[in-house]
Amino acid sequence: MSRFARGAGLRRIAGAAALALTANVLIVCSALVILTSELHGASTVLRDAVASVRLAEGAEVDLLTHDRARDDVVRHAIGNELRRKLDEAGKHVTSESERVVLGEAARSVERYLATFGSGDGSRGTLMQAAHLSLRKLVGANVAQADTAQRRAHLWDKLGNVIGFLTGAVTIAILATLSWWIRRAVVGPALSLAASMRRFGNGERDVRGGESGATEIRDMARQFNRMADAIGRKEESRLAYLAGIAHDLRNPLTALRISIDGIKADRPLPPENQLRQRLSVVQRQVTRLNRMIGDLLDASRIEAGHLSLQIAAHDLRLLIQEAVELFDGVSPVHDLRVDLPAQPVEVLCDELRMAQTLNNLLSNAIKYSPRGGDVRVEVRAEDDRAILSVADNGVGIPDGDVPHIWEPFRRTGASTEAIPGVGLGLWVAKRIVEAQGGTIAVESSPGAGSTFSVVLPLLKVREAANESQLVIPASDPP
Ligand SMILES: Nc1ncnc2c1ncn2[C@@H]1O[C@H](COP(=O)(O)OP(=O)(O)OP(=O)(O)O)[C@@H](O)[C@H]1O
Ligand SMILES: [Mg+2]
């Protein structure tokens, strides 16, 4: 069997086999019909030929008996019997040539019978002629019987050949089909099942062989893809755990250093030093709190359990509140806000939207360590509200842009020096998208980045009458 057939689809091969078997059965049925009708024809010819021979030979005997009869009454009766037999032979004629021979015999017998009573002297000669024509009739029927027998024999042989050939073809089709099923279906399916079992038992690098029938190859491909995805997921979970451990260690180390000198059995450090240490503790606890909050959000989003409390909000107010939070946080940054005079109302979850804005603002400050302007704008355009946060910071290399939305993906060399878990944008993207919006970035490395959030304006969303949304479960990190 060719490689093509080994790789063909189950349905295709089963269809082809069914077609071939049907064609075979059709050939057998047609051959049977032809054979039986031919044999029937031959047996009819044989039966008629035998009857004709019997009648012609009886007529010969009658002819001789007639010639020798002395009594006119007896002769008359024999003559009638002779005519009856020839009439009867007429019913068994099976060919035109036999009809001609029978006609000649009947005429010649009539000529002979007519000599009686007419005193014709040529009776002996006419009797010879009638006898000869009856012999010819016998010969013609014997020849016909021979021909019919030969034909029957021929059809018998042909029947044998057809029977043998169709039987052989059927066996060949079934044998090929079962060989193919074993080789292209059963074998690969068993090996795939074994690979799945081994994978299930923890051998994570086992993959299924993509061979055999199309359907089995598709199954193997699907399994391999799933195994790759699980492998990647496990890898990223390990990286995730390592990242969390690493990021949690920084604030914890800072906490440990701050409280190191304070012992129960030793005097407290001077008040100004104590205040300094407490402020470090406060900052690190806030940081730890935020990190753990983000991690909880991430796991809730992943499980599809984060619900949004949707209401109408003016984005200008949310921006003002967020900017106030960051105002003065960094001495080298200048926060510039550009808000329109008209409200920019959207349906959103106030807290989550503030969380998104905080992350965008903190990123803009964090990732522009040399300082500069951070511009926050919002405007209504057609039926959309467009909010942007722009900075003159380190920017994001083109190749990294698609990855900044992935959880725990922190890009760029500068991130090593800049604290963060790599969850902010991932959470922000999920929140914005759950509110019917989009988030995108335009960035040039070394020149800065502009993050834009686009949300439908309230008038567009009113018709939908949404009040609570649940973020659907995300793809695994
Ligand atoms: N304004 C920006 N300029 C340059 N790079 C940015 C900017 N904002 C985000 N990035 C890049 O995108 C990555 C992901 O940002 P994200 O906010 O998700 O994580 P993070 O700020 O590192 O940590 P987290 O926000 O969870 O504390 C960052 O690590 C950084 O490499
Ligand atoms: Mg961030």
XYZ file of C-alpha atoms and ligand atoms in Angstrom:
509
model
C 0.000 0.000 0.000
C 1.317 3.446 -0.883
C 2.288 6.103 1.672
C -0.709 8.053 0.388
C -3.074 5.206 1.311
C -1.453 4.821 4.743
C -2.012 8.510 5.345
C -5.501 8.619 3.867
C -8.605 9.310 5.892
C -10.663 6.563 7.516
C -13.818 7.781 5.833
C -12.127 7.909 2.439
C -10.692 4.401 2.659
C -13.912 2.932 4.092
C -15.841 4.662 1.278
C -13.451 3.334 -1.376
C -13.651 -0.206 0.072
C -17.458 -0.065 0.210
C -17.493 1.172 -3.402
C -15.168 -1.605 -4.577
C -17.203 -4.256 -2.717
C -20.454 -2.890 -4.141
C -18.975 -2.924 -7.665
C -17.866 -6.506 -7.066
C -21.323 -7.556 -5.863
C -22.881 -5.813 -8.884
C -20.546 -7.710 -11.231
C -21.452 -11.022 -9.518
C -25.188 -10.271 -9.697
C -25.071 -9.237 -13.363
C -22.949 -12.289 -14.216
C -25.467 -14.518 -12.408
C -28.389 -13.003 -14.312
C -26.611 -13.380 -17.682
C -25.416 -16.891 -16.851
C -28.794 -18.190 -15.756
C -30.579 -16.712 -18.775
C -27.915 -18.098 -21.152
C -28.120 -21.529 -19.535
C -31.890 -21.359 -19.680
C -31.659 -20.499 -23.428
C -29.268 -23.394 -24.047
C -31.457 -25.890 -22.159
C -34.542 -24.750 -24.152
C -32.664 -25.213 -27.454
C -31.500 -28.651 -26.243
C -35.012 -29.685 -25.209
C -36.468 -28.550 -28.568
C -33.663 -30.217 -30.503
C -34.217 -33.533 -28.671
C -37.995 -33.326 -29.304
C -37.400 -32.472 -33.004
C -34.953 -35.379 -33.401
C -37.471 -37.758 -31.782
C -40.284 -36.535 -34.087
C -38.104 -36.608 -37.251
C -36.946 -40.150 -36.494
C -40.581 -41.213 -35.795
C -41.527 -39.637 -39.131
C -38.767 -41.681 -40.834
C -40.204 -44.899 -39.359
C -43.722 -43.818 -40.429
C -42.414 -43.141 -43.949
C -40.982 -46.663 -44.241
C -44.092 -48.273 -42.674
C -46.287 -46.244 -45.069
C -44.285 -47.408 -48.040
C -44.663 -51.043 -47.045
C -48.352 -50.939 -46.002
C -50.720 -52.815 -48.288
C -53.950 -51.697 -46.759
C -55.192 -48.248 -47.923
C -56.858 -47.455 -44.578
C -53.708 -48.258 -42.638
C -51.600 -46.289 -45.121
C -53.915 -43.320 -44.823
C -53.659 -43.409 -41.008
C -49.849 -43.681 -41.183
C -49.776 -40.760 -43.634
C -51.810 -38.654 -41.193
C -49.523 -39.615 -38.326
C -46.536 -38.633 -40.480
C -48.112 -35.204 -41.132
C -48.927 -34.787 -37.407
C -45.348 -35.467 -36.427
C -44.031 -32.913 -38.912
C -46.633 -30.402 -37.645
C -45.549 -31.130 -34.078
C -41.889 -30.644 -35.095
C -42.893 -27.164 -36.271
C -43.556 -26.235 -32.605
C -39.948 -27.032 -31.669
C -38.232 -24.986 -34.347
C -35.573 -22.771 -32.748
C -33.829 -21.247 -35.792
C -34.587 -19.983 -39.261
C -32.350 -22.577 -40.914
C -34.234 -25.366 -39.074
C -37.516 -23.883 -40.290
C -36.233 -24.038 -43.903
C -35.077 -27.681 -43.494
C -38.419 -28.647 -41.857
C -40.350 -26.910 -44.676
C -38.352 -28.839 -47.281
C -38.992 -32.140 -45.401
C -42.754 -31.430 -45.158
C -42.966 -30.604 -48.883
C -40.964 -33.632 -49.880
C -43.157 -35.925 -47.664
C -46.286 -34.346 -49.196
C -44.942 -34.980 -52.714
C -44.331 -38.627 -51.759
C -47.794 -39.039 -50.174
C -49.427 -37.435 -53.239
C -48.107 -40.261 -55.455
C -50.627 -42.636 -53.843
C -53.910 -42.711 -55.704
C -52.413 -40.692 -58.624
C -50.647 -43.726 -60.052
C -47.332 -41.813 -60.297
C -44.491 -44.182 -61.093
C -41.753 -42.120 -59.452
C -42.848 -43.071 -55.903
C -39.580 -44.824 -55.059
C -37.532 -41.768 -55.957
C -39.879 -39.422 -54.020
C -39.733 -41.767 -51.038
C -35.895 -41.580 -51.146
C -36.067 -37.756 -51.355
C -38.539 -37.577 -48.407
C -36.329 -39.902 -46.372
C -33.255 -37.792 -47.149
C -35.001 -34.552 -46.148
C -36.096 -36.159 -42.845
C -32.437 -37.197 -42.231
C -31.405 -33.594 -42.921
C -33.944 -32.462 -40.321
C -32.450 -34.890 -37.766
C -28.919 -33.677 -38.657
C -29.903 -29.991 -38.311
C -31.343 -30.620 -34.848
C -28.344 -32.647 -33.713
C -26.091 -29.793 -34.891
C -28.260 -27.326 -32.964
C -28.054 -29.460 -29.835
C -24.243 -29.569 -30.227
C -24.043 -25.786 -30.571
C -26.299 -25.280 -27.511
C -24.187 -27.696 -25.501
C -20.973 -25.938 -26.511
C -22.488 -22.568 -25.525
C -23.618 -23.954 -22.186
C -20.115 -25.281 -21.638
C -18.605 -21.910 -22.532
C -20.900 -20.082 -20.112
C -20.099 -22.626 -17.434
C -16.397 -21.837 -17.855
C -17.048 -18.122 -17.923
C -19.138 -18.443 -14.746
C -16.244 -20.215 -13.065
C -13.785 -17.503 -14.113
C -16.111 -14.683 -12.967
C -16.783 -16.473 -9.672
C -13.101 -17.052 -9.064
C -12.091 -13.501 -10.011
C -14.793 -11.735 -7.972
C -14.077 -14.025 -5.001
C -10.364 -13.223 -5.284
C -11.079 -9.478 -5.610
C -13.386 -9.567 -2.555
C -10.761 -11.389 -0.500
C -8.088 -8.950 -1.723
C -10.230 -5.920 -0.798
C -11.051 -7.281 2.660
C -7.448 -8.348 3.290
C -6.096 -4.940 2.178
C -8.712 -3.154 4.269
C -7.917 -5.128 7.402
C -4.161 -4.668 6.790
C -4.670 -0.941 6.349
C -6.864 -0.683 9.450
C -4.253 -2.531 11.489
C -1.368 -0.456 10.112
C -2.931 3.001 9.767
C -5.626 2.973 12.454
C -5.194 0.382 15.200
C -1.370 0.632 15.452
C -1.130 4.451 15.554
C -4.217 4.675 17.836
C -2.689 2.239 20.336
C 0.635 4.060 20.253
C -1.170 7.404 20.733
C -3.126 5.947 23.656
C 0.168 4.714 25.168
C 1.729 8.193 24.730
C -1.325 9.777 26.392
C -1.065 7.318 29.291
C 2.650 8.057 29.751
C 1.972 11.786 29.553
C -0.797 11.398 32.118
C 1.655 9.520 34.362
C 3.950 12.514 34.389
C 6.311 12.003 31.423
C 5.802 15.539 30.171
C 8.089 15.327 27.130
C 6.264 12.340 25.581
C 4.521 13.224 22.285
C 2.260 11.154 20.015
C 3.578 9.959 16.619
C 1.769 11.879 13.877
C 1.289 8.930 11.520
C -1.481 6.730 10.145
C -4.940 7.707 8.959
C -5.725 11.425 8.703
C -8.095 11.298 11.668
C -5.500 9.592 13.886
C -2.819 12.069 12.752
C -5.190 14.918 13.602
C -5.795 13.431 17.040
C -2.029 13.052 17.585
C -1.463 16.640 16.429
C -4.149 17.898 18.806
C -2.666 15.884 21.658
C 0.837 17.188 20.884
C -0.433 20.764 20.808
C -2.223 20.240 24.096
C 0.905 18.632 25.600
C 3.024 21.566 24.369
C 0.524 24.020 25.864
C 0.519 22.162 29.180
C 4.338 22.081 29.096
C 4.467 25.826 28.428
C 1.881 26.428 31.118
C 3.904 24.460 33.632
C 7.052 26.292 32.641
C 5.349 29.642 33.071
C 3.884 28.533 36.393
C 7.373 27.709 37.602
C 8.612 31.048 36.296
C 5.577 32.632 37.959
C 6.411 31.074 41.321
C 10.073 32.021 40.948
C 9.041 35.586 39.991
C 6.706 35.891 42.961
C 9.306 34.541 45.353
C 11.876 36.931 43.911
C 9.594 39.955 44.023
C 8.281 39.210 47.504
C 11.815 38.842 48.788
C 12.745 42.466 48.049
C 10.173 44.122 50.359
C 10.679 41.361 52.922
C 14.432 41.972 52.943
C 13.787 45.697 53.385
C 11.414 44.881 56.269
C 13.941 42.573 57.912
C 16.730 45.161 57.685
C 14.440 47.849 59.127
C 13.530 45.847 62.200
C 16.869 44.040 62.582
C 18.275 46.282 65.307
C 15.056 46.283 67.366
C 15.246 43.524 69.982
C 12.895 42.846 72.933
C 15.761 42.854 75.463
C 17.656 45.880 74.030
C 16.887 49.592 74.225
C 15.023 51.122 71.298
C 17.009 53.186 68.749
C 16.681 56.984 68.911
C 13.233 58.317 67.909
C 14.285 59.871 64.597
C 15.909 56.560 63.528
C 12.826 54.667 64.701
C 10.559 56.943 62.656
C 12.748 56.440 59.590
C 12.609 52.662 59.993
C 8.834 52.720 60.550
C 8.356 54.700 57.376
C 10.371 52.059 55.470
C 8.213 49.351 57.092
C 5.079 51.257 56.077
C 6.211 51.615 52.443
C 7.209 47.970 52.162
C 3.957 46.775 53.765
C 2.012 48.945 51.289
C 4.049 47.476 48.475
C 3.537 43.925 49.729
C -0.169 44.642 50.061
C -0.370 45.847 46.449
C 1.576 42.886 45.127
C -0.626 40.426 46.974
C -3.731 42.319 45.768
C -2.535 42.025 42.154
C -1.791 38.344 42.621
C -5.266 37.786 44.015
C -6.787 39.674 41.088
C -4.731 37.572 38.711
C -5.938 34.328 40.230
C -9.546 35.579 40.346
C -9.374 36.623 36.695
C -7.864 33.290 35.782
C -10.676 31.469 37.582
C -13.294 33.781 36.038
C -14.418 35.073 39.451
C -13.630 38.787 39.261
C -16.885 40.667 38.925
C -17.196 44.320 37.966
C -19.634 46.798 39.493
C -20.568 48.772 36.427
C -21.993 52.293 36.693
C -21.818 55.573 34.790
C -18.691 57.581 35.598
C -17.094 60.742 34.280
C -13.587 59.744 33.263
C -12.378 63.306 34.007
C -13.075 62.783 37.744
C -11.396 59.393 37.843
C -8.322 60.893 36.162
C -8.219 63.810 38.571
C -8.347 61.469 41.584
C -5.603 59.253 40.173
C -3.366 62.209 39.305
C -3.808 63.631 42.822
C -2.517 60.339 44.207
C 0.696 60.592 42.186
C 1.137 64.332 42.449
C 4.418 65.083 44.202
C 5.412 61.424 44.397
C 8.395 62.060 42.174
C 10.371 65.303 42.271
C 11.710 64.776 38.751
C 8.324 64.228 37.087
C 5.837 66.789 35.976
C 2.243 65.509 35.771
C 0.253 67.367 33.075
C -3.460 66.784 32.716
C -5.558 67.846 29.767
C -9.303 67.400 30.341
C -12.197 68.646 28.202
C -14.841 71.005 29.558
C -17.658 68.493 28.907
C -18.035 65.296 30.972
C -16.727 62.124 29.321
C -19.123 59.519 30.681
C -18.574 55.814 30.332
C -19.950 52.709 32.003
C -17.194 51.224 34.127
C -16.208 49.816 37.509
C -14.872 52.847 39.396
C -12.391 50.948 41.556
C -11.034 48.817 38.729
C -10.771 51.802 36.418
C -8.832 53.671 39.150
C -6.599 50.579 39.492
C -5.951 50.671 35.734
C -5.155 54.393 35.782
C -2.870 53.971 38.812
C -0.912 51.281 37.028
C -0.566 53.363 33.854
C 0.569 56.390 35.888
C 2.937 54.393 38.088
C 4.402 52.735 34.955
C 4.830 56.134 33.268
C 6.778 57.361 36.332
C 8.662 54.087 36.971
C 9.783 53.607 33.391
C 11.013 57.198 32.940
C 13.682 57.187 35.675
C 15.312 60.361 34.401
C 12.044 62.217 34.935
C 10.148 64.443 32.503
C 6.542 65.065 31.601
C 3.784 62.560 32.193
C 0.744 63.681 30.158
C -2.734 62.409 30.902
C -5.542 63.250 28.480
C -9.083 62.195 27.787
C -11.355 63.163 24.907
C -14.640 62.072 23.393
C -14.380 61.130 19.745
C -17.472 59.910 17.852
C -18.948 57.309 20.173
C -15.713 56.560 22.016
C -13.826 57.939 24.990
C -10.067 57.942 24.437
C -7.843 58.185 27.495
C -4.064 58.336 27.151
C -1.067 58.348 29.471
C 2.200 59.386 27.807
C 5.752 59.588 29.112
C 9.257 60.387 27.858
C 10.739 57.295 29.430
C 12.744 54.275 28.365
C 10.137 53.086 25.845
C 9.490 49.479 24.845
C 11.394 47.624 22.098
C 9.071 46.579 19.207
C 9.610 42.881 19.833
C 8.565 43.244 23.488
C 5.309 45.116 22.851
C 3.118 41.993 22.366
C 4.512 40.500 25.607
C 3.888 43.342 28.024
C 0.218 42.231 28.249
C 1.199 38.762 29.393
C 1.241 38.031 33.122
C 4.627 38.162 34.833
C 6.282 39.361 31.636
C 8.577 42.212 32.517
C 10.549 43.429 29.555
C 13.589 45.588 28.947
C 16.910 45.667 30.761
C 15.811 48.583 32.970
C 13.084 46.438 34.617
C 15.743 44.726 36.721
C 16.354 47.995 38.507
C 12.649 48.943 38.601
C 10.360 47.163 41.049
C 7.231 45.400 39.772
C 5.602 42.014 39.387
C 4.562 42.250 35.746
C 0.840 41.909 36.460
C -0.404 45.500 36.199
C -0.965 45.643 32.428
C -2.346 42.120 32.249
C -4.964 42.943 34.889
C -5.624 46.328 33.227
C -6.191 44.762 29.812
C -8.650 42.212 31.219
C -10.533 44.934 33.102
C -10.711 47.305 30.118
C -11.807 44.546 27.746
C -14.481 43.342 30.201
C -15.875 46.879 30.104
C -16.135 46.697 26.320
C -12.955 48.674 25.631
C -9.447 48.215 24.302
C -6.006 49.132 25.529
C -2.959 49.661 23.316
C 0.504 51.203 23.374
C 2.652 53.157 20.983
C 6.258 53.326 22.001
C 9.722 54.169 20.714
C 12.662 52.895 22.728
C 14.526 55.759 24.396
C 11.817 58.295 23.498
C 8.808 57.223 25.555
C 5.465 55.425 25.447
C 1.802 56.357 25.105
C -0.795 53.980 26.509
C -4.362 54.499 25.242
C -7.568 53.146 26.701
C -10.641 53.334 24.458
C -14.117 52.824 25.985
C -17.572 53.223 24.450
C -19.228 56.467 25.534
C -22.235 56.109 27.864
C -24.854 56.944 25.191
C -23.640 53.940 23.173
C -23.748 51.578 26.140
C -27.092 52.776 27.566
C -29.077 50.540 25.285
C -27.279 47.466 26.607
C -28.454 48.214 30.202
C -25.472 46.486 31.784
C -24.908 46.733 35.503
C -22.650 43.841 36.383
C -20.084 42.057 34.295
C -18.014 39.001 35.103
C -14.577 38.758 33.536
C -14.397 35.425 31.716
C -11.681 32.932 32.650
C -8.452 33.828 30.887
C -6.004 31.643 29.017
C -3.379 30.241 31.332
C -0.313 32.413 31.758
N 5.358 53.361 30.425
C 6.165 52.361 30.192
N 7.368 52.548 29.606
C 8.173 51.515 29.317
N 7.888 50.232 29.593
C 6.708 49.976 30.171
C 5.787 51.009 30.496
N 4.699 50.442 31.060
C 4.950 49.112 31.088
N 6.143 48.841 30.573
C 6.750 47.498 30.379
O 5.717 46.560 30.486
C 5.970 45.618 31.515
C 4.676 45.203 32.140
O 4.095 46.268 32.848
P 3.174 45.944 34.081
O 2.576 47.189 34.534
O 2.288 44.814 33.685
O 4.197 45.333 35.132
P 5.175 46.044 36.150
O 4.968 47.507 36.115
O 6.523 45.554 35.803
O 4.709 45.407 37.501
P 3.366 45.722 38.310
O 2.602 46.749 37.547
O 2.671 44.424 38.364
O 3.848 46.193 39.623
C 6.897 46.321 32.426
O 7.720 45.419 33.119
C 7.720 47.184 31.492
O 8.786 46.427 30.933
Mg 2.979 48.303 36.367
